[in-house]
CSV table of C-alpha atoms in Angstrom, one decimal:
chain,number,residue,atom,x,y,z
A,219,MET,CA,22.5,-16.6,-52.5
A,220,ARG,CA,23.1,-18.1,-49.3
A,221,THR,CA,25.0,-14.5,-48.6
A,222,ALA,CA,22.0,-12.5,-49.9
A,223,TRP,CA,19.7,-14.3,-47.2
A,224,VAL,CA,22.7,-13.5,-44.1
A,225,LEU,CA,22.5,-10.0,-45.4
A,226,LEU,CA,18.7,-10.0,-45.3
A,227,ALA,CA,18.8,-11.5,-42.2
A,228,ALA,CA,21.6,-9.0,-40.4
A,229,VAL,CA,19.7,-5.9,-42.2
A,230,ALA,CA,15.7,-7.3,-40.6
A,231,ALA,CA,17.7,-7.6,-37.3
A,232,LEU,CA,19.0,-4.5,-36.8
A,233,SER,CA,16.1,-2.8,-38.4
A,234,ALA,CA,14.2,-4.6,-35.6
A,235,TYR,CA,16.5,-3.3,-32.8
A,236,TYR,CA,16.6,0.1,-34.1
A,237,VAL,CA,12.5,0.1,-34.2
A,238,TYR,CA,11.9,-1.9,-30.7
A,239,LEU,CA,11.5,0.3,-27.8
A,240,PRO,CA,10.7,-1.0,-24.4
A,241,LEU,CA,7.4,0.2,-23.7
A,242,PRO,CA,5.2,0.3,-20.6
A,243,GLY,CA,2.3,-2.8,-20.9
A,244,THR,CA,-0.6,-0.7,-20.9
A,245,VAL,CA,0.6,1.5,-24.2
A,246,SER,CA,-1.9,1.2,-26.6
A,247,ASP,CA,-0.7,-0.2,-30.3
A,248,PRO,CA,2.7,-0.2,-29.1
A,249,TRP,CA,4.2,-1.8,-32.1
A,250,LYS,CA,2.4,1.2,-34.6
A,251,LEU,CA,3.9,3.4,-32.2
A,252,MET,CA,7.6,2.0,-32.2
A,253,LEU,CA,6.9,2.2,-35.9
A,254,LEU,CA,5.8,6.2,-35.8
A,255,ASP,CA,8.9,6.9,-33.3
A,256,ALA,CA,11.4,4.9,-35.6
A,257,THR,CA,10.2,7.1,-38.5
A,258,PHE,CA,10.3,10.2,-36.6
A,259,ARG,CA,14.2,9.3,-35.2
A,260,VAL,CA,14.9,8.8,-39.2
A,261,VAL,CA,13.7,12.1,-39.9
A,262,GLN,CA,15.0,13.9,-37.8
A,263,GLN,CA,18.6,12.1,-37.8
A,264,THR,CA,18.6,13.2,-41.6
A,265,CYS,CA,17.3,16.5,-40.7
A,266,HIS,CA,20.1,17.4,-38.5
A,267,LEU,CA,22.5,15.6,-40.7
A,268,ILE,CA,21.6,18.5,-43.3
A,269,HIS,CA,22.0,21.0,-40.3
A,270,TYR,CA,25.1,19.8,-39.6
A,271,LEU,CA,26.5,19.8,-43.4
A,272,ARG,CA,24.9,23.7,-43.1
A,273,LEU,CA,23.1,23.0,-45.8
A,274,SER,CA,19.6,24.3,-44.3
A,275,HIS,CA,18.0,24.7,-40.4
A,276,HIS,CA,17.2,21.1,-39.5
A,277,LEU,CA,13.6,22.3,-38.3
A,278,ILE,CA,13.2,24.3,-42.0
A,279,VAL,CA,13.8,20.9,-43.7
A,280,LEU,CA,11.8,18.9,-41.2
A,281,ASN,CA,8.5,21.0,-41.4
A,282,TYR,CA,9.1,20.8,-45.3
A,283,LEU,CA,9.1,16.9,-45.3
A,284,ILE,CA,6.2,17.2,-42.7
A,285,CYS,CA,4.0,19.0,-45.3
A,286,THR,CA,5.1,17.1,-48.3
A,287,PHE,CA,4.1,13.9,-46.8
A,288,ASP,CA,0.9,15.9,-45.7
A,289,LYS,CA,0.2,16.5,-49.4
A,290,LEU,CA,-0.2,12.8,-50.1
A,291,LYS,CA,-3.2,13.0,-47.8
A,292,SER,CA,-6.6,14.7,-48.3
A,293,VAL,CA,-9.6,15.1,-45.9
A,294,SER,CA,-12.9,15.6,-47.2
A,295,SER,CA,-14.8,18.5,-45.9
A,296,GLU,CA,-17.9,18.7,-47.8
A,297,ASP,CA,-20.1,20.0,-44.9
A,298,ILE,CA,-17.9,22.6,-43.6
A,299,ASN,CA,-17.0,25.6,-45.2
A,300,ILE,CA,-13.4,26.5,-44.7
A,301,THR,CA,-11.5,29.6,-45.3
A,302,ASP,CA,-8.5,31.1,-45.0
A,303,ALA,CA,-8.0,34.8,-43.6
A,304,VAL,CA,-5.8,37.4,-41.7
A,305,PHE,CA,-6.7,38.5,-38.3
A,306,ASP,CA,-4.6,41.6,-37.3
A,307,GLY,CA,-2.0,40.4,-39.8
A,308,VAL,CA,-1.6,36.6,-38.5
A,309,GLU,CA,-3.1,34.0,-40.7
A,310,VAL,CA,-6.0,31.9,-39.8
A,311,ARG,CA,-8.3,28.7,-41.1
A,312,VAL,CA,-12.0,29.1,-40.4
A,313,PHE,CA,-14.2,26.4,-40.3
A,314,GLU,CA,-17.9,27.0,-40.5
A,315,PRO,CA,-20.8,24.5,-40.3
A,316,PRO,CA,-23.7,25.3,-42.2
A,317,ALA,CA,-26.4,27.2,-41.0
A,318,LYS,CA,-29.3,25.3,-39.0
A,319,ARG,CA,-32.7,26.8,-39.3
A,320,ASP,CA,-33.8,29.1,-36.6
A,321,GLU,CA,-30.6,29.3,-35.3
A,322,LYS,CA,-28.9,32.4,-34.7
A,323,LEU,CA,-25.9,32.3,-33.0
A,324,LYS,CA,-23.0,29.8,-33.2
A,325,ARG,CA,-20.5,28.7,-30.4
A,326,SER,CA,-16.6,29.0,-31.2
A,327,VAL,CA,-12.9,27.5,-30.5
A,328,ILE,CA,-10.4,29.4,-30.7
A,329,TYR,CA,-7.8,26.4,-31.8
A,330,ILE,CA,-3.7,27.0,-31.8
A,331,HIS,CA,-1.8,23.9,-32.9
A,332,GLY,CA,1.5,22.1,-31.5
A,333,GLY,CA,4.4,21.3,-33.1
A,334,GLY,CA,7.1,23.0,-30.3
A,335,TRP,CA,6.5,26.3,-32.0
A,336,ALA,CA,8.3,25.0,-34.5
A,337,LEU,CA,6.5,22.7,-36.7
A,338,ALA,CA,2.9,21.6,-38.3
A,339,SER,CA,0.2,24.0,-39.7
A,340,ALA,CA,-2.9,24.7,-39.0
A,341,ARG,CA,-3.6,23.9,-42.8
A,342,THR,CA,-1.9,20.0,-42.6
A,343,SER,CA,-4.1,17.0,-42.5
A,344,LEU,CA,-3.5,16.4,-38.9
A,345,TYR,CA,-5.2,19.4,-37.6
A,346,ASN,CA,-7.6,20.4,-40.6
A,347,ASN,CA,-9.0,16.9,-40.1
A,348,LEU,CA,-9.4,18.1,-36.1
A,349,CYS,CA,-10.9,21.0,-36.5
A,350,ARG,CA,-13.4,19.9,-39.1
A,351,ILE,CA,-14.5,17.5,-36.6
A,352,MET,CA,-15.1,19.6,-34.1
A,353,ALA,CA,-17.1,21.9,-36.4
A,354,GLU,CA,-19.3,18.9,-37.1
A,355,SER,CA,-19.2,17.8,-33.7
A,356,LEU,CA,-19.6,20.9,-31.8
A,357,ASN,CA,-21.7,22.9,-34.8
A,358,ALA,CA,-19.1,25.5,-33.6
A,359,VAL,CA,-17.0,28.1,-35.4
A,360,ILE,CA,-13.5,27.0,-35.1
A,361,VAL,CA,-10.5,29.7,-35.7
A,362,SER,CA,-7.2,27.2,-36.2
A,363,VAL,CA,-4.4,29.9,-35.6
A,364,GLU,CA,-1.7,30.0,-38.3
A,365,TYR,CA,1.2,31.5,-35.7
A,366,ARG,CA,4.7,32.2,-37.2
A,367,LEU,CA,7.3,29.4,-36.5
A,368,VAL,CA,11.0,28.9,-35.4
A,369,PRO,CA,13.1,29.6,-36.7
A,370,GLU,CA,11.5,32.4,-38.8
A,371,VAL,CA,10.8,33.8,-35.7
A,372,CYS,CA,11.1,32.7,-31.6
A,373,PHE,CA,9.6,33.9,-28.2
A,374,PRO,CA,7.9,35.9,-28.0
A,375,GLU,CA,6.2,36.0,-31.6
A,376,GLN,CA,4.4,33.2,-31.3
A,377,PHE,CA,3.1,34.4,-28.4
A,378,TYR,CA,2.3,37.7,-29.6
A,379,ASP,CA,0.6,36.2,-33.3
A,380,ALA,CA,-1.9,33.7,-31.0
A,381,LEU,CA,-2.8,37.2,-28.6
A,382,ARG,CA,-3.5,39.1,-31.8
A,383,ALA,CA,-5.4,36.9,-33.5
A,384,THR,CA,-7.7,35.8,-30.5
A,385,LYS,CA,-8.2,39.4,-29.7
A,386,HIS,CA,-9.1,40.5,-33.1
A,387,PHE,CA,-11.7,38.0,-33.4
A,388,LEU,CA,-13.3,38.8,-30.0
A,389,GLN,CA,-14.3,41.9,-31.2
A,390,PRO,CA,-17.9,42.2,-31.7
A,391,ASP,CA,-18.2,43.1,-35.1
A,392,VAL,CA,-15.8,39.9,-36.3
A,393,LEU,CA,-18.1,37.8,-34.2
A,394,ALA,CA,-21.2,39.6,-35.9
A,395,GLU,CA,-19.5,38.5,-38.8
A,396,TYR,CA,-19.3,34.7,-38.2
A,397,SER,CA,-22.6,34.9,-36.4
A,398,VAL,CA,-21.0,33.6,-32.9
A,399,ASP,CA,-22.3,34.0,-29.4
A,400,PRO,CA,-20.2,36.3,-27.9
A,401,SER,CA,-20.9,34.3,-24.2
A,402,ARG,CA,-19.8,30.9,-25.9
A,403,ILE,CA,-16.0,31.1,-26.7
A,404,ALA,CA,-13.3,28.9,-25.9
A,405,ILE,CA,-9.4,29.1,-26.2
A,406,SER,CA,-7.9,25.7,-27.0
A,407,GLY,CA,-4.6,24.1,-27.9
A,408,ASP,CA,-2.7,21.0,-27.8
A,409,SER,CA,1.4,20.5,-26.4
A,410,ALA,CA,3.0,24.1,-27.5
A,411,GLY,CA,-0.1,25.6,-28.9
A,412,GLY,CA,-1.8,24.6,-25.1
A,413,ASN,CA,1.2,26.5,-23.9
A,414,LEU,CA,0.1,29.2,-26.0
A,415,ALA,CA,-3.5,29.0,-25.2
A,416,ALA,CA,-2.8,29.0,-21.7
A,417,ALA,CA,-0.6,32.4,-21.7
A,418,VAL,CA,-3.3,34.1,-23.8
A,419,CYS,CA,-5.8,33.2,-21.8
A,420,GLN,CA,-3.7,34.8,-18.7
A,421,GLN,CA,-2.9,37.9,-20.7
A,422,LEU,CA,-6.6,38.6,-21.6
A,423,SER,CA,-7.7,38.2,-18.2
A,424,LYS,CA,-5.7,40.4,-17.2
A,425,ASP,CA,-7.0,43.0,-19.8
A,426,GLU,CA,-9.0,45.4,-17.9
A,427,ASP,CA,-10.2,47.3,-21.8
A,428,LEU,CA,-11.4,43.6,-23.0
A,429,ALA,CA,-14.9,43.4,-23.4
A,430,ILE,CA,-15.3,39.5,-24.3
A,431,ARG,CA,-13.3,36.6,-22.4
A,432,PRO,CA,-13.2,33.3,-23.4
A,433,LYS,CA,-15.8,31.2,-21.1
A,434,LEU,CA,-13.8,27.9,-21.4
A,435,GLN,CA,-9.9,27.3,-22.0
A,436,ALA,CA,-9.2,23.8,-22.9
A,437,LEU,CA,-5.6,22.7,-22.7
A,438,ILE,CA,-4.3,19.1,-24.3
A,439,TYR,CA,-0.9,17.7,-22.7
A,440,PRO,CA,0.3,21.6,-22.9
A,441,VAL,CA,4.0,22.4,-22.1
A,442,LEU,CA,4.1,25.0,-19.2
A,443,GLN,CA,7.3,25.2,-17.7
A,444,ALA,CA,10.7,25.1,-18.6
A,445,PHE,CA,12.1,25.4,-14.8
A,446,ASP,CA,12.1,21.6,-13.7
A,447,PHE,CA,13.0,19.0,-16.1
A,448,ASN,CA,13.1,16.5,-13.5
A,449,THR,CA,9.6,16.2,-12.4
A,450,PRO,CA,8.3,12.7,-12.5
A,451,SER,CA,6.8,12.1,-15.6
A,452,TYR,CA,10.3,14.1,-17.2
A,453,GLN,CA,12.2,11.4,-15.3
A,454,GLN,CA,9.5,8.6,-15.8
A,455,ASN,CA,9.3,9.0,-19.8
A,456,MET,CA,12.6,10.7,-20.3
A,457,ASN,CA,13.1,8.1,-23.4
A,458,MET,CA,9.4,8.0,-23.8
A,459,PRO,CA,8.0,8.0,-27.8
A,460,VAL,CA,6.9,11.0,-29.4
A,461,LEU,CA,8.4,12.8,-27.0
A,462,PRO,CA,11.8,12.1,-25.1
A,463,ARG,CA,13.0,14.6,-22.8
A,464,TYR,CA,16.1,16.0,-24.6
A,465,VAL,CA,13.7,16.5,-27.5
A,466,MET,CA,11.6,19.0,-25.4
A,467,ILE,CA,14.6,20.5,-23.9
A,468,ASN,CA,15.8,21.2,-27.4
A,469,TYR,CA,12.2,22.7,-28.4
A,470,TRP,CA,12.6,25.1,-25.6
A,471,ILE,CA,15.9,26.0,-26.6
A,472,ASP,CA,14.9,26.6,-30.1
A,473,TYR,CA,12.0,28.7,-28.8
A,474,PHE,CA,14.3,31.2,-27.2
A,475,ASN,CA,16.8,31.0,-29.9
A,476,GLY,CA,19.4,29.8,-26.8
A,477,ASN,CA,22.6,27.7,-27.5
A,478,TYR,CA,22.7,23.6,-27.7
A,479,ASP,CA,25.3,24.3,-25.2
A,480,LEU,CA,23.2,24.7,-22.7
A,481,ALA,CA,21.2,21.2,-22.9
A,482,HIS,CA,22.9,19.5,-20.5
A,483,SER,CA,22.7,22.0,-17.9
A,484,LEU,CA,18.9,22.6,-18.2
A,485,LEU,CA,18.6,19.0,-18.0
A,486,ILE,CA,20.0,19.0,-14.3
A,487,ASN,CA,18.2,21.8,-13.5
A,488,ASN,CA,21.6,24.0,-13.4
A,489,HIS,CA,19.4,27.1,-14.3
A,490,THR,CA,17.0,26.9,-11.6
A,491,ALA,CA,19.4,25.8,-8.3
A,492,LEU,CA,19.4,27.2,-4.9
A,493,ASP,CA,21.9,29.8,-5.4
A,494,VAL,CA,20.2,31.4,-8.8
A,495,SER,CA,18.6,34.3,-6.9
A,496,GLN,CA,15.9,34.7,-10.0
A,497,ALA,CA,14.2,31.2,-10.0
A,498,LEU,CA,14.1,31.7,-5.9
A,499,SER,CA,10.6,33.2,-6.1
A,500,PHE,CA,8.8,30.4,-8.5
A,501,ARG,CA,10.0,27.6,-6.8
A,502,GLY,CA,6.9,27.4,-5.3
A,503,HIS,CA,4.5,27.7,-8.3
A,504,LEU,CA,5.6,23.9,-9.1
A,505,ASN,CA,6.4,22.4,-6.2
A,506,TRP,CA,5.7,19.0,-7.6
A,507,THR,CA,5.8,17.3,-3.8
A,508,SER,CA,2.7,19.2,-2.8
A,509,LEU,CA,0.9,19.4,-6.3
A,510,LEU,CA,1.0,15.9,-7.5
A,511,PRO,CA,-0.9,13.0,-6.2
A,512,SER,CA,1.5,10.2,-4.8
A,513,SER,CA,0.4,7.9,-7.6
A,514,PHE,CA,2.0,10.1,-10.1
A,515,LYS,CA,5.0,10.9,-7.4
A,516,LYS,CA,5.9,7.2,-7.3
A,517,ASN,CA,9.3,6.9,-5.9
A,518,TYR,CA,11.0,10.0,-7.4
A,519,LYS,CA,13.1,12.8,-5.9
A,520,PRO,CA,13.2,16.3,-6.7
A,521,VAL,CA,16.3,17.2,-8.5
A,522,ILE,CA,17.4,20.4,-6.8
A,523,GLN,CA,21.4,21.8,-7.1
A,524,THR,CA,22.5,23.5,-4.7
A,525,THR,CA,24.8,25.6,-6.9
A,526,GLY,CA,24.3,25.9,-10.6
A,527,LYS,CA,24.9,28.4,-13.3
A,528,ALA,CA,23.2,31.8,-12.6
A,529,GLU,CA,24.7,33.2,-16.3
A,530,ILE,CA,22.0,30.8,-18.0
A,531,ILE,CA,19.3,33.0,-16.6
A,532,GLN,CA,21.0,36.0,-17.5
A,533,GLU,CA,21.4,34.7,-21.2
A,534,ILE,CA,17.7,33.2,-21.8
A,535,PRO,CA,15.8,35.2,-19.0
A,536,ALA,CA,12.6,34.0,-21.2
A,537,LEU,CA,13.2,30.9,-19.1
A,538,LEU,CA,11.1,32.5,-16.2
A,539,ASP,CA,8.8,34.6,-18.5
A,540,VAL,CA,5.0,33.7,-17.8
A,541,ARG,CA,4.2,34.1,-21.0
A,542,ALA,CA,6.6,31.0,-22.3
A,543,ALA,CA,5.9,29.1,-18.6
A,544,PRO,CA,2.4,30.1,-17.9
A,545,LEU,CA,2.3,27.4,-14.9
A,546,LEU,CA,4.9,30.1,-13.3
A,547,ALA,CA,2.3,32.4,-12.9
A,548,ASP,CA,0.8,34.0,-9.2
A,549,ASN,CA,-1.9,33.1,-7.9
A,550,GLU,CA,-4.0,36.4,-8.3
A,551,THR,CA,-3.6,35.4,-12.1
A,552,LEU,CA,-4.7,32.1,-12.2
A,553,GLN,CA,-7.7,33.3,-9.9
A,554,LEU,CA,-9.2,35.3,-13.2
A,555,GLN,CA,-9.0,32.5,-14.9
A,556,PRO,CA,-12.2,31.0,-16.9
A,557,LYS,CA,-13.4,27.2,-16.6
A,558,THR,CA,-10.8,24.9,-17.4
A,559,TYR,CA,-10.1,21.4,-19.0
A,560,VAL,CA,-6.8,19.7,-18.7
A,561,LEU,CA,-5.9,16.8,-20.7
A,562,THR,CA,-2.8,14.5,-19.8
A,563,CYS,CA,-1.1,11.1,-21.0
A,564,GLU,CA,0.6,8.6,-18.4
A,565,ASN,CA,3.4,8.0,-20.8
A,566,ASP,CA,4.3,12.0,-21.7
A,567,VAL,CA,7.2,13.8,-20.0
A,568,LEU,CA,4.6,16.7,-19.7
A,569,ARG,CA,2.1,14.8,-18.4
A,570,ASP,CA,3.2,16.5,-14.4
A,571,ASP,CA,3.0,19.9,-16.4
A,572,GLY,CA,-0.7,19.8,-16.5
A,573,VAL,CA,-1.9,18.0,-13.7
A,574,MET,CA,0.0,20.9,-11.6
A,575,TYR,CA,-1.6,23.3,-13.7
A,576,ALA,CA,-4.5,21.6,-13.1
A,577,LYS,CA,-4.0,21.6,-9.5
A,578,ARG,CA,-2.9,25.4,-8.9
A,579,LEU,CA,-5.8,26.6,-10.9
A,580,GLU,CA,-8.2,24.4,-8.3
A,581,ASN,CA,-6.6,26.0,-5.6
A,582,ALA,CA,-7.3,29.3,-7.0
A,583,GLY,CA,-10.8,28.5,-7.1
A,584,VAL,CA,-10.9,28.0,-10.7
A,585,GLU,CA,-13.5,24.9,-11.7
A,586,VAL,CA,-11.0,22.6,-13.6
A,587,THR,CA,-11.5,19.3,-15.2
A,588,LEU,CA,-8.1,16.9,-15.2
A,589,ASP,CA,-9.2,14.3,-18.3
A,590,HIS,CA,-6.2,11.9,-17.8
A,591,PHE,CA,-5.6,9.1,-19.5
A,592,ASP,CA,-3.0,6.1,-18.5
A,593,ASP,CA,-2.7,4.2,-21.9
A,594,CYS,CA,-2.2,7.0,-24.1
A,595,PHE,CA,1.1,9.1,-25.5
A,596,HIS,CA,1.9,12.6,-26.0
A,597,GLY,CA,0.8,13.9,-29.1
A,598,CYS,CA,-1.7,11.3,-29.6
A,599,MET,CA,-4.9,13.3,-30.6
A,600,ILE,CA,-4.0,14.3,-34.1
A,601,PHE,CA,-3.3,11.2,-34.7
A,602,THR,CA,-6.4,9.4,-35.9
A,603,ILE,CA,-5.7,9.1,-39.9
A,604,TRP,CA,-4.4,6.3,-41.5
A,605,PRO,CA,-1.6,5.6,-41.5
A,606,THR,CA,-1.2,7.1,-38.1
A,607,ASP,CA,-4.5,6.1,-36.9
A,608,PHE,CA,-4.0,5.2,-33.1
A,609,SER,CA,-6.9,4.0,-30.7
A,610,ALA,CA,-5.6,6.7,-28.3
A,611,GLY,CA,-6.4,9.4,-30.8
A,612,ILE,CA,-9.8,8.4,-30.7
A,613,GLN,CA,-10.2,7.9,-27.0
A,614,THR,CA,-8.7,11.1,-26.3
A,615,ARG,CA,-10.3,13.5,-29.0
A,616,ASN,CA,-13.5,11.5,-28.2
A,617,SER,CA,-13.4,12.8,-24.7
A,618,TYR,CA,-12.3,16.5,-25.5
A,619,ILE,CA,-14.9,17.2,-27.5
A,620,ARG,CA,-17.4,15.8,-25.0
A,621,TRP,CA,-16.5,18.2,-22.6
A,622,LEU,CA,-16.2,21.1,-24.7
A,623,ASP,CA,-19.8,20.0,-25.8
A,624,GLU,CA,-20.9,19.6,-22.3
A,625,ASN,CA,-19.7,22.7,-21.4
A,626,LEU,CA,-19.7,25.6,-23.9
């Protein structure tokens, strides 16, 4: 009996050691976040073991587990008509609120989900719930884009899926079918979906043949660049749940179908060293020493290598492709962007991507709202359903929907 108690105490101590992470005092629901992160790590490590044993790709296994777990939670949608459709070869899920008396046309949001271009789905309860609440709160038609994922496809196919679905929806006859006001359409997304939303919006702004364009873009903790993995937020939050720096770098490598052996070189910015000529013209577009406020820069120093590895850009040219990294866009493109909302979280490696993009858009003459949350973390907005219900999720979701309601 005594041995059993000793073993139980040892297991409890090891579990507590595995779960516990030193988090900033401002983080909301810290123990719940630690438990969520510990769960993610266990699942990810299991999936990587399966990958190592060559039984399946780790992202396929991870997505399978996400979808399997998701089936345990159903979300009511009695007041919203939810239908699946195909827009120019791309699957979408459409959320339509009931028609109101004397109402002719509704506003609309095209939503692109996150997940590192590799995970999640428009059909999971997390995104299904978010889009249902958006449809109800805004009395708007929500089009959730089900783009194809890594490893089935890699860049630029996710971008093209999102672009094709968006352009199809923007056709006058399609808008009329869904009773949508052509002058009141937003494009939005979170994380990797925010990346796709920004890239699609930039592409649409340069399409001279497009008759109808989004009125707004709303980007939720978007990932916008793979140029500098040592911005202050990348340094400050390198080990922060839910998205440590090494995980974000691996998502980029997977998106570009690259080699994991390059991860360390990317981490220390060897791919954008001063002797890498392809990167020189982009350096000023994300100079965080001038684009970030001092409260974000703190005492962090830029990591700029004098000599690096130009062969990385030769092997993965997409690292400097604006369709993959919208923050690299020139000022002429930024001037064409619609009124913009950017939500950022303090405890997020991607915080500075969003802040820099907001500042560059503002410098280009675009009306921008930067909505920053000191106590929130990456991905929090979709975590509003038990058992992953966070006060940070409710807080950010309400602020995001309120901005859309006031501006769309």
